[in-house]
Amino acid sequence: MNAASPAPRRVRVRAPELVGKGGWLNTGGKDLTLAELRGKCVVVDFWTFCCINCLHVLDELRELEEKHRDTVVIVGVHSPKFVHEAEHQAVVDAVERYGVEHPVLDDPELATWKQYAVRAWPTLVVIDPEGYVVAQHAGEGHAHAIERLVEELEAEHTAKGTLRRGDGPYVAPEPEPTVLRFPGKALALPNGNLLVSDTTRHQLVELEEDGETVVRRIGSGVRGFADGAAEKAGFSEPQGLALLDEGAVVVADTVNHALRRVDLATGAVSTLAGTGRQWWQGSPTSGPAREIDLSSPWDVALFGGKVWIAMAGVHQLWAYDPATGTVAVTAGTTNEGLVDGPGPEAWFAQPSGLAATADRLWLADSETSALRWVDPDGTVRTAVGTGLFDFGHRDGAAGQALLQHPLGVTALPDGSVAVCDTYNHALRRYDPATGEVTTLATDLREPSDAVLVGDDIVVVESARHRLTRLRLPEEAVRVESVAHRTQRAATDVTPGSVRLDVIFQAPAGQKLDTRYGPSTRLLVSATPPELLLAGEGAGTDLSRAVELNPAVPEGVLHVSAMAASCDDDPDNAYPACHVHQQDWGVPVRLTGSGADRLPLVLAGMDG
């Protein structure tokens, strides 16, 4: 079964129970079972809070959640990638931070993930009102297909008498009265005050030099996308901040997929770049800034006369040119990983923090737990970090040092850089002169940015909802070295020929969009590269024979798939079209008893 397969009669598989050692959130302290959800259409969202694609899906599901509130129950199953994400309090924080308004099961040991044979973040599973799995979708862009399926299930089970309408089990937690709530980034203003992105409250907050006294709030405090006066403007989870000039700040308005401008004198907000829509493969990558879609801009920095953008949603760097009012890609292919070289050939993985010096643009590349930089000629290089699967807290020579999902980077006066090592709750330092990594401070709670104020460094302690001022120490703090590798069970496959099948069934009422050529794309690579003897590279068929090297006992297959579908209505000259895409990193182990077929579900069911 591959991209060309018609949608078959709906396959139904009994849904396994939802179990997780961390227990339930957003239920008022009550444990949920599938039996209690019988009669509802249940959408199970397997996610982890480090993953930008998972955050995109949370936003995609909001409309479905609101529109079908009396028939649909969305259940998040939090399935950690990083060690920090297995901490229960971190999951509690993430659920509030990202405005998750449905029950969430904390599954730190991946018990339910394994029961549902999930292979990727995010994955969505649809369970019908009688408790059967009827669809599975990996990646982003599936909300429209799930809504169509929900409407079918509503009609079918209304007729059968098995649909139960009414309120779901969600219970909202009590709001906490803190000055800041999960702040993201900070900026020192020309007047000596500090500007902070108060991310979860969809505002910017100006604080006095003490970092505590509120001067003013910019933004209505309600999720939205609106220009205007300070008290009426709307942001959606704003993050990065940079001085555009002495009188204005540019803001990475992350969930609005936009760059905004704040007039420091009046607080008025306007839009510099972005349409409010998320960039998808095939969208323009340069042009007039207000006409080009962006994707989860996470940080901004002025470098070489342009505003560089950490475009976390597509694993790239872009730049906005204030002189021409245009945006363009400056580095990255949209493939997720760690590859250095000329900007157009480099790979990133959720770049989330930027800091510019005269001759380098430093960046925190979060999913590869890496510190990297861009030279003035556009070449990308790595200082610390090895790839998507290795992380930890280890000081020493940069080649063997480890970070864990860093989100912020700050240039220091002596030419070194401070790294907000977010999931290690630490502030680290890399010195290019010596090639050494040290620890400056520990016991910070999810630090996400830092700013220099005189001889001090002010750290955004995001999960403690505050700014913390530290004196830059002359001596580094000593910590015990820890190294980790992403914990996911390897798939046993046979050495030699293996059939890779990406399952895609167009949603009901849609067909593959072939008006402009092939509507599907498959990209395959491996870590280490020697694992693949044949089958590497790009193609348009969603099935491919790959040859695995018997001399390489284990590794990771990197698979990126995309499919475009449109409404199947010959009378409609402008059919609605949708892009479905997902990247998988599949750990594999070669063994004689392993499988000779590797199915990956993009959308549908593997029959």
XYZ file of C-alpha atoms in Angstrom:
607
model
C 0.000 0.000 0.000
C 1.544 3.329 -1.032
C 0.731 6.819 -2.168
C -1.495 5.730 -5.037
C -3.746 3.510 -2.915
C -7.436 4.423 -2.786
C -8.968 4.768 0.660
C -10.173 1.277 1.622
C -13.130 0.340 3.737
C -12.293 1.644 7.183
C -10.002 -0.661 9.157
C -10.876 -0.952 12.862
C -8.470 -2.127 15.547
C -9.367 -2.258 19.270
C -7.616 0.660 20.981
C -5.149 -0.237 23.755
C -5.715 1.372 27.167
C -4.043 4.700 27.935
C -1.523 4.191 30.739
C 1.357 6.326 31.962
C 3.383 6.370 35.159
C 3.128 10.167 35.466
C -0.666 10.162 35.660
C -3.244 12.575 34.288
C -3.259 16.367 33.985
C -6.175 18.726 33.275
C -8.748 16.299 34.697
C -9.187 17.699 38.203
C -7.127 14.839 39.665
C -9.213 12.070 38.073
C -7.696 9.139 36.159
C -9.314 8.489 32.779
C -9.947 5.190 30.983
C -11.068 4.539 27.425
C -14.247 2.970 28.814
C -15.186 6.362 30.295
C -14.627 7.982 26.903
C -16.866 5.499 25.072
C -19.429 7.333 22.956
C -16.977 10.121 22.078
C -14.703 10.547 19.072
C -11.272 10.465 20.710
C -8.181 11.999 19.104
C -4.988 10.854 20.844
C -2.086 13.262 20.291
C 1.341 11.721 20.976
C 3.612 14.716 21.595
C 6.666 15.952 23.442
C 7.198 19.550 24.410
C 10.622 20.028 22.787
C 9.206 19.289 19.341
C 8.187 22.265 17.179
C 6.028 20.039 14.968
C 4.134 18.922 18.081
C 3.537 22.561 19.005
C 2.237 23.223 15.487
C -0.234 20.345 15.895
C -1.452 21.723 19.233
C -2.328 24.916 17.358
C -3.900 23.019 14.436
C -6.185 21.131 16.829
C -7.555 24.218 18.623
C -10.274 24.859 16.024
C -11.353 21.195 15.929
C -11.414 21.168 19.719
C -13.699 24.211 19.835
C -15.974 23.323 16.918
C -16.693 19.729 18.033
C -16.470 20.239 21.788
C -19.583 18.131 22.550
C -18.535 15.080 20.486
C -14.719 15.074 20.411
C -12.267 14.514 23.253
C -8.619 15.245 22.482
C -6.224 13.401 24.777
C -2.544 14.322 24.795
C -0.079 11.535 25.575
C 3.204 13.155 26.526
C 6.015 10.889 25.296
C 9.466 12.315 26.154
C 12.526 12.502 23.920
C 14.921 14.246 26.340
C 15.615 13.148 29.927
C 14.267 16.452 31.258
C 10.947 15.817 29.498
C 10.411 12.720 31.632
C 10.205 14.912 34.768
C 6.570 15.241 35.823
C 6.810 18.912 36.818
C 8.291 19.734 33.424
C 5.218 18.206 31.760
C 2.922 20.142 34.115
C 4.767 23.327 33.117
C 4.590 22.551 29.398
C 0.841 21.914 29.488
C 0.297 25.399 30.921
C 3.036 27.047 28.870
C 1.469 26.013 25.555
C -2.167 26.530 26.521
C -3.175 22.851 26.292
C -6.909 22.729 27.055
C -7.564 18.991 27.072
C -6.582 16.018 29.277
C -2.923 14.981 29.090
C -1.436 11.641 30.133
C 2.178 11.842 31.336
C 3.839 8.692 29.924
C 7.535 9.030 30.902
C 8.366 5.373 30.150
C 6.674 5.450 26.701
C 4.286 2.645 27.709
C 1.321 3.874 25.655
C 3.629 5.007 22.825
C 4.802 1.388 22.503
C 1.271 -0.069 22.769
C 0.192 2.067 19.816
C 3.417 1.301 17.872
C 4.128 5.023 17.450
C 7.332 5.902 15.580
C 7.335 9.695 15.416
C 6.494 12.932 17.169
C 3.802 14.070 16.591
C 1.405 11.203 15.845
C -2.387 11.479 15.949
C -4.618 8.440 16.444
C -8.411 8.582 16.004
C -10.566 6.245 18.134
C -14.249 5.865 17.245
C -17.109 6.013 19.810
C -17.018 2.213 20.167
C -13.352 2.171 21.164
C -11.678 1.175 17.879
C -8.679 2.842 16.207
C -9.825 3.990 12.767
C -6.972 6.267 11.601
C -3.390 7.244 12.320
C -1.522 10.331 11.103
C 2.116 11.312 11.609
C 3.388 14.866 11.369
C 1.621 18.124 10.642
C -1.180 19.229 8.342
C -3.818 16.610 9.183
C -6.419 18.670 11.069
C -8.685 19.018 8.012
C -8.588 15.263 7.359
C -9.341 14.465 10.993
C -12.260 16.903 11.004
C -13.694 15.219 7.894
C -13.356 11.823 9.593
C -14.938 13.166 12.795
C -17.938 14.393 10.809
C -18.306 10.929 9.251
C -18.062 9.286 12.673
C -20.612 11.700 14.133
C -23.134 10.821 11.411
C -22.413 7.072 11.558
C -22.642 6.774 15.336
C -25.626 9.096 15.639
C -27.444 6.689 13.340
C -26.258 3.695 15.398
C -27.120 5.383 18.694
C -23.526 5.051 19.924
C -22.574 8.749 19.938
C -22.674 10.515 23.299
C -22.855 14.301 23.281
C -21.980 16.600 26.164
C -19.029 18.059 28.025
C -15.702 16.250 28.021
C -13.432 15.477 30.982
C -11.232 18.609 30.728
C -10.867 20.555 33.985
C -8.973 23.857 33.768
C -6.251 24.383 36.399
C -6.309 27.457 38.631
C -4.304 30.387 37.170
C -1.225 31.504 39.106
C -0.874 35.239 39.978
C 2.762 35.780 38.954
C 4.092 38.943 37.266
C 5.490 36.881 34.361
C 4.261 33.497 33.110
C 6.759 31.311 31.261
C 8.710 34.279 29.870
C 10.742 33.469 26.761
C 13.332 36.105 25.872
C 14.647 39.409 27.270
C 16.242 42.547 25.887
C 18.093 45.475 27.500
C 16.488 48.715 26.299
C 18.344 52.006 25.634
C 16.712 53.552 28.743
C 18.207 50.849 31.009
C 14.949 48.930 31.464
C 14.370 45.324 30.414
C 11.783 44.161 27.884
C 10.568 40.569 28.338
C 8.385 38.399 26.120
C 5.718 37.122 28.543
C 5.046 34.214 26.228
C 2.154 32.334 27.813
C 0.240 35.562 28.435
C 0.757 36.750 24.832
C 2.322 40.045 25.928
C 5.552 41.970 26.231
C 6.380 43.385 29.667
C 8.749 46.284 30.301
C 10.434 46.040 33.699
C 12.632 48.485 35.579
C 16.345 47.744 35.948
C 15.594 45.601 39.004
C 13.916 43.074 36.709
C 10.808 42.978 38.911
C 8.923 46.290 38.815
C 6.439 46.503 35.932
C 6.588 49.714 33.868
C 4.030 48.714 31.214
C 2.506 45.810 29.338
C 2.286 45.728 25.549
C -0.421 43.557 24.060
C -3.980 42.732 25.084
C -2.962 39.543 26.888
C -5.332 37.494 24.717
C -4.035 35.245 21.933
C -4.556 37.100 18.662
C -2.990 38.763 15.620
C -3.826 42.463 15.596
C -1.826 45.649 15.081
C -2.564 48.863 16.932
C -2.136 50.579 20.269
C -0.261 48.813 23.060
C -3.371 47.805 24.989
C -5.213 46.447 21.913
C -2.496 44.729 19.881
C -2.528 40.930 19.754
C 0.404 38.505 19.979
C 0.467 34.696 20.084
C 3.258 33.218 22.227
C 5.899 35.868 21.361
C 9.559 34.932 21.862
C 12.667 36.678 20.483
C 13.383 40.403 20.800
C 15.992 42.638 19.154
C 16.566 46.388 18.842
C 15.694 47.445 15.315
C 16.999 50.941 16.073
C 17.029 53.274 19.083
C 13.257 53.702 18.925
C 11.887 50.297 17.937
C 12.045 46.594 18.788
C 11.443 43.671 16.435
C 9.558 40.725 17.958
C 9.472 37.080 16.853
C 5.711 36.478 17.188
C 6.081 32.730 17.124
C 2.609 31.214 16.820
C 1.441 34.040 14.542
C 4.348 33.136 12.214
C 5.232 36.824 11.984
C 7.732 39.545 12.846
C 6.221 42.503 14.659
C 7.550 46.015 15.351
C 7.021 47.814 18.658
C 7.431 51.587 18.838
C 9.201 52.157 22.154
C 7.807 55.657 22.599
C 4.119 54.741 22.207
C 4.020 50.938 22.516
C 2.169 50.743 19.195
C 2.521 47.429 17.365
C 2.737 46.860 13.603
C 3.637 43.878 11.417
C 6.960 43.762 9.552
C 6.881 40.276 8.027
C 4.604 37.280 7.695
C 0.980 36.719 6.754
C -0.187 34.890 9.868
C -0.123 31.644 7.894
C 2.455 28.892 8.399
C 5.025 28.246 5.645
C 4.717 24.870 3.888
C 6.940 23.108 1.373
C 6.416 24.804 -1.976
C 5.630 28.229 -0.511
C 7.800 31.182 -1.654
C 11.071 31.568 0.274
C 11.765 35.214 -0.550
C 9.932 38.367 -1.489
C 8.011 41.289 0.032
C 8.030 40.578 3.762
C 4.296 41.067 4.341
C 3.439 38.608 1.532
C 5.665 35.678 2.576
C 4.584 32.957 5.024
C 6.940 32.222 7.951
C 7.109 29.237 10.312
C 7.497 29.636 14.083
C 10.179 32.341 14.228
C 11.775 31.812 17.667
C 14.493 34.454 17.928
C 15.868 37.481 16.077
C 19.221 39.281 15.969
C 20.712 42.137 13.932
C 23.712 40.818 11.955
C 25.283 42.395 8.886
C 22.592 45.056 8.645
C 19.731 42.550 8.500
C 17.422 40.982 11.081
C 18.314 37.295 11.120
C 15.512 34.947 12.134
C 15.812 31.555 13.855
C 13.010 29.880 11.890
C 12.491 26.950 14.243
C 9.453 25.600 12.386
C 11.390 24.720 9.227
C 14.934 24.255 10.611
C 16.325 27.268 8.755
C 17.718 30.767 9.188
C 15.984 33.582 7.325
C 16.698 37.320 7.213
C 14.531 40.428 7.038
C 16.050 43.430 5.258
C 14.709 46.676 6.792
C 16.012 48.693 3.831
C 13.972 46.814 1.213
C 11.174 45.331 3.336
C 11.925 41.833 2.053
C 12.628 38.431 3.622
C 14.648 35.490 2.302
C 16.158 32.189 3.408
C 19.813 32.592 4.363
C 20.745 29.070 5.500
C 19.244 25.600 5.833
C 17.504 23.098 3.565
C 14.442 22.386 5.820
C 15.943 18.939 6.523
C 16.393 18.377 10.268
C 19.860 17.466 11.476
C 23.394 18.763 12.008
C 25.339 19.408 8.797
C 27.880 22.224 8.462
C 29.009 23.998 5.311
C 27.776 26.745 2.990
C 24.468 28.216 4.193
C 22.277 26.711 1.449
C 23.621 23.210 2.222
C 23.567 23.321 6.052
C 21.070 21.387 8.170
C 19.644 22.736 11.430
C 17.235 21.338 14.030
C 14.928 23.946 15.566
C 17.307 26.910 15.848
C 15.922 28.776 18.868
C 18.465 31.348 20.075
C 20.622 33.951 18.291
C 23.372 36.364 19.367
C 25.441 38.517 17.023
C 28.998 39.791 17.349
C 30.943 41.730 14.725
C 32.141 38.595 12.959
C 29.850 35.739 14.055
C 26.172 34.970 14.442
C 25.944 32.447 17.292
C 22.949 30.152 17.466
C 21.471 27.619 19.864
C 20.325 24.672 17.724
C 18.003 23.069 20.228
C 17.089 19.614 18.892
C 20.729 18.732 18.176
C 21.730 20.127 21.599
C 24.296 22.195 19.726
C 26.026 25.574 19.782
C 26.755 26.697 16.221
C 27.713 29.856 14.372
C 27.494 31.550 10.984
C 30.482 33.378 9.501
C 30.032 36.661 7.579
C 30.335 34.735 4.289
C 27.367 32.537 5.308
C 29.334 29.395 6.209
C 27.789 27.394 9.077
C 30.035 25.753 11.692
C 29.497 23.793 14.919
C 31.259 24.488 18.231
C 29.462 21.970 20.493
C 27.104 19.123 19.612
C 27.053 15.988 17.491
C 23.481 15.424 16.315
C 19.874 14.648 17.144
C 20.386 11.735 19.516
C 23.241 12.581 21.909
C 22.908 15.039 24.775
C 23.832 15.479 28.432
C 25.794 17.726 30.806
C 29.502 17.345 30.254
C 32.183 20.038 30.434
C 35.651 20.007 28.912
C 36.901 20.046 25.333
C 34.142 21.184 22.970
C 34.468 18.057 20.824
C 33.185 15.847 23.646
C 31.149 18.379 25.686
C 27.384 17.910 25.882
C 24.350 20.203 26.196
C 20.644 19.340 26.520
C 18.200 21.286 24.308
C 19.621 24.834 24.662
C 17.290 27.718 23.760
C 19.411 30.814 24.313
C 22.877 32.169 23.580
C 24.527 35.436 24.736
C 27.794 36.973 23.528
C 30.101 37.859 26.438
C 32.595 40.773 26.523
C 35.687 38.532 26.366
C 34.660 36.876 23.073
C 33.185 33.774 24.699
C 29.484 32.921 24.711
C 27.035 31.954 27.429
C 24.535 29.225 26.550
C 21.180 28.839 28.275
C 21.349 25.050 28.565
C 17.613 24.794 29.055
C 16.946 21.147 29.873
C 20.041 20.947 32.098
C 18.770 23.960 34.107
C 22.207 25.506 33.686
C 24.143 28.408 32.242
C 27.160 27.152 30.280
C 30.097 28.957 28.642
C 32.049 28.187 25.480
C 35.404 29.899 24.951
C 36.539 29.875 21.295
C 40.080 30.777 22.363
C 40.551 27.560 24.357
C 37.857 25.338 22.828
C 36.602 24.573 26.350
C 33.057 24.307 27.722
C 32.428 25.131 31.400
C 29.412 25.588 33.654
C 28.707 29.070 35.013
C 25.609 28.346 37.101
C 23.208 25.528 37.949
C 19.804 25.289 39.663
C 18.158 27.540 37.108
C 14.724 26.310 35.961
C 14.521 25.995 32.175
C 16.629 29.085 31.380
C 15.660 30.278 27.900
C 17.630 33.513 27.398
C 20.109 35.822 29.103
C 21.105 39.462 28.728
C 24.168 41.372 29.911
C 23.577 44.224 32.365
C 26.873 45.780 33.433
C 28.974 43.107 35.143
C 25.928 40.906 35.664
C 24.037 38.510 33.457
C 20.248 38.451 33.811
C 18.815 35.013 33.043
C 15.226 34.323 31.988
C 14.234 31.464 34.308
C 11.233 30.513 32.245
C 9.777 27.776 34.459
C 10.248 29.902 37.617
C 8.469 32.817 35.897
C 11.173 35.335 36.733
C 14.413 37.024 35.799
C 17.431 36.012 37.882
C 20.506 38.252 38.138
C 23.896 36.533 38.420
C 27.370 37.966 38.784
C 29.501 36.586 35.958
C 31.852 34.293 37.896
C 35.547 34.103 37.221
C 35.634 30.459 38.141
C 33.313 27.933 36.549
C 31.061 25.709 38.618
C 32.101 22.053 38.602
C 29.409 19.462 37.825
C 29.400 15.724 37.466
C 29.487 14.672 33.814
C 26.360 13.000 32.460
C 25.766 11.716 28.938
C 22.480 10.502 27.471
C 21.178 9.039 24.241
C 17.569 9.346 23.104
C 15.724 6.350 24.559
C 13.615 4.710 21.889
C 13.432 1.014 21.144
C 15.268 0.093 17.943
C 13.341 -1.654 15.164
C 14.843 -5.008 14.162
C 15.345 -5.166 10.389
C 17.157 -7.616 8.184
C 20.540 -6.772 6.651
C 20.412 -6.261 2.899
C 17.218 -5.386 1.060
C 14.417 -3.726 3.078
C 11.215 -2.290 1.645
C 10.463 1.185 3.012
C 6.732 1.985 2.681
C 5.283 5.353 3.632
C 1.542 4.847 4.001
C -0.587 7.701 2.708
C -4.307 7.621 1.988
C -5.864 10.887 0.818
C -8.613 12.086 3.181
C -12.217 11.369 2.227
C -13.333 13.635 -0.603
C -9.762 14.402 -1.667
C -7.255 13.090 -4.186
C -3.538 13.485 -4.758
C -2.739 16.877 -6.252
C -0.929 16.123 -9.529
C -1.706 19.374 -11.379
C 1.882 20.597 -11.177
C 3.745 17.305 -11.316
C 4.298 14.634 -8.637
C 2.375 15.283 -5.411
C 4.614 13.196 -3.166
C 8.231 13.438 -2.051
C 10.477 11.033 -0.136
C 13.961 11.821 1.180
C 16.064 9.089 2.831
C 19.441 9.286 4.601
C 21.155 7.506 7.505
C 23.379 7.961 10.548
C 26.049 6.729 10.110
C 25.940 7.282 6.313
C 27.588 3.860 5.772
C 24.384 2.175 6.992
C 22.801 2.768 3.561
C 24.431 0.936 0.653
C 21.587 1.951 -1.676
C 18.340 3.906 -1.542
C 19.671 7.229 -0.258
C 18.421 10.559 -1.640
C 15.232 12.168 -2.903
C 12.436 10.764 -5.057
C 8.718 11.031 -5.709
C 7.596 7.457 -4.935
C 6.527 6.832 -1.329
C 7.835 3.254 -1.492
C 11.511 2.469 -1.915
C 13.857 -0.492 -1.697
C 16.861 0.338 0.498
C 20.001 -1.741 0.976
C 21.308 -1.907 4.546
C 24.979 -2.617 5.200
C 25.489 -5.899 7.137
C 28.755 -4.470 8.485
C 26.885 -1.710 10.397
C 25.003 -3.356 13.291
C 22.779 -0.376 14.166
C 22.006 3.206 13.207
C 19.215 5.636 12.418
C 17.227 5.917 9.204
C 16.144 9.501 8.507
C 12.984 9.564 6.403
C 11.206 12.741 5.279
C 7.876 12.391 3.438
C 5.442 14.887 1.962
C 2.109 14.433 0.166
C -0.269 17.053 -1.242
C -4.003 16.410 -1.642
C -6.855 18.537 -2.980
C -10.655 18.424 -2.958
C -11.877 15.879 -5.508
C -14.492 18.057 -7.219
C -14.154 18.499 -11.010
C -16.582 21.433 -10.954
C -14.436 23.440 -8.509
C -11.775 25.461 -10.353
C -10.081 26.389 -7.046
C -10.084 23.256 -4.865
C -8.816 23.497 -1.301
C -5.409 21.818 -1.074
C -3.436 20.544 1.917
C 0.133 19.461 2.524
C 0.902 16.515 4.831
C 4.506 16.093 5.958
C 6.597 14.300 8.543
C 10.236 13.580 9.361
C 11.087 10.282 11.044
C 14.324 9.282 12.754
C 13.946 5.502 13.084
C 16.577 3.689 15.199
C 17.216 0.307 13.541
C 19.144 -2.787 14.570
C 20.279 -5.256 11.906
C 19.555 -8.896 12.692
C 18.906 -12.013 10.646
C 15.466 -12.400 12.211
C 14.497 -8.779 11.516
C 11.732 -7.539 9.232
C 12.300 -6.940 5.524
C 9.633 -4.215 5.403
C 9.518 -0.938 7.341
C 6.078 0.748 7.209
C 5.741 4.383 8.305
C 2.231 5.819 8.487
C 1.880 9.389 7.190
C -1.915 9.143 7.007
C -4.305 6.190 7.103
C -3.838 2.646 8.326
C -1.266 0.065 7.276
C -3.545 -2.682 5.994
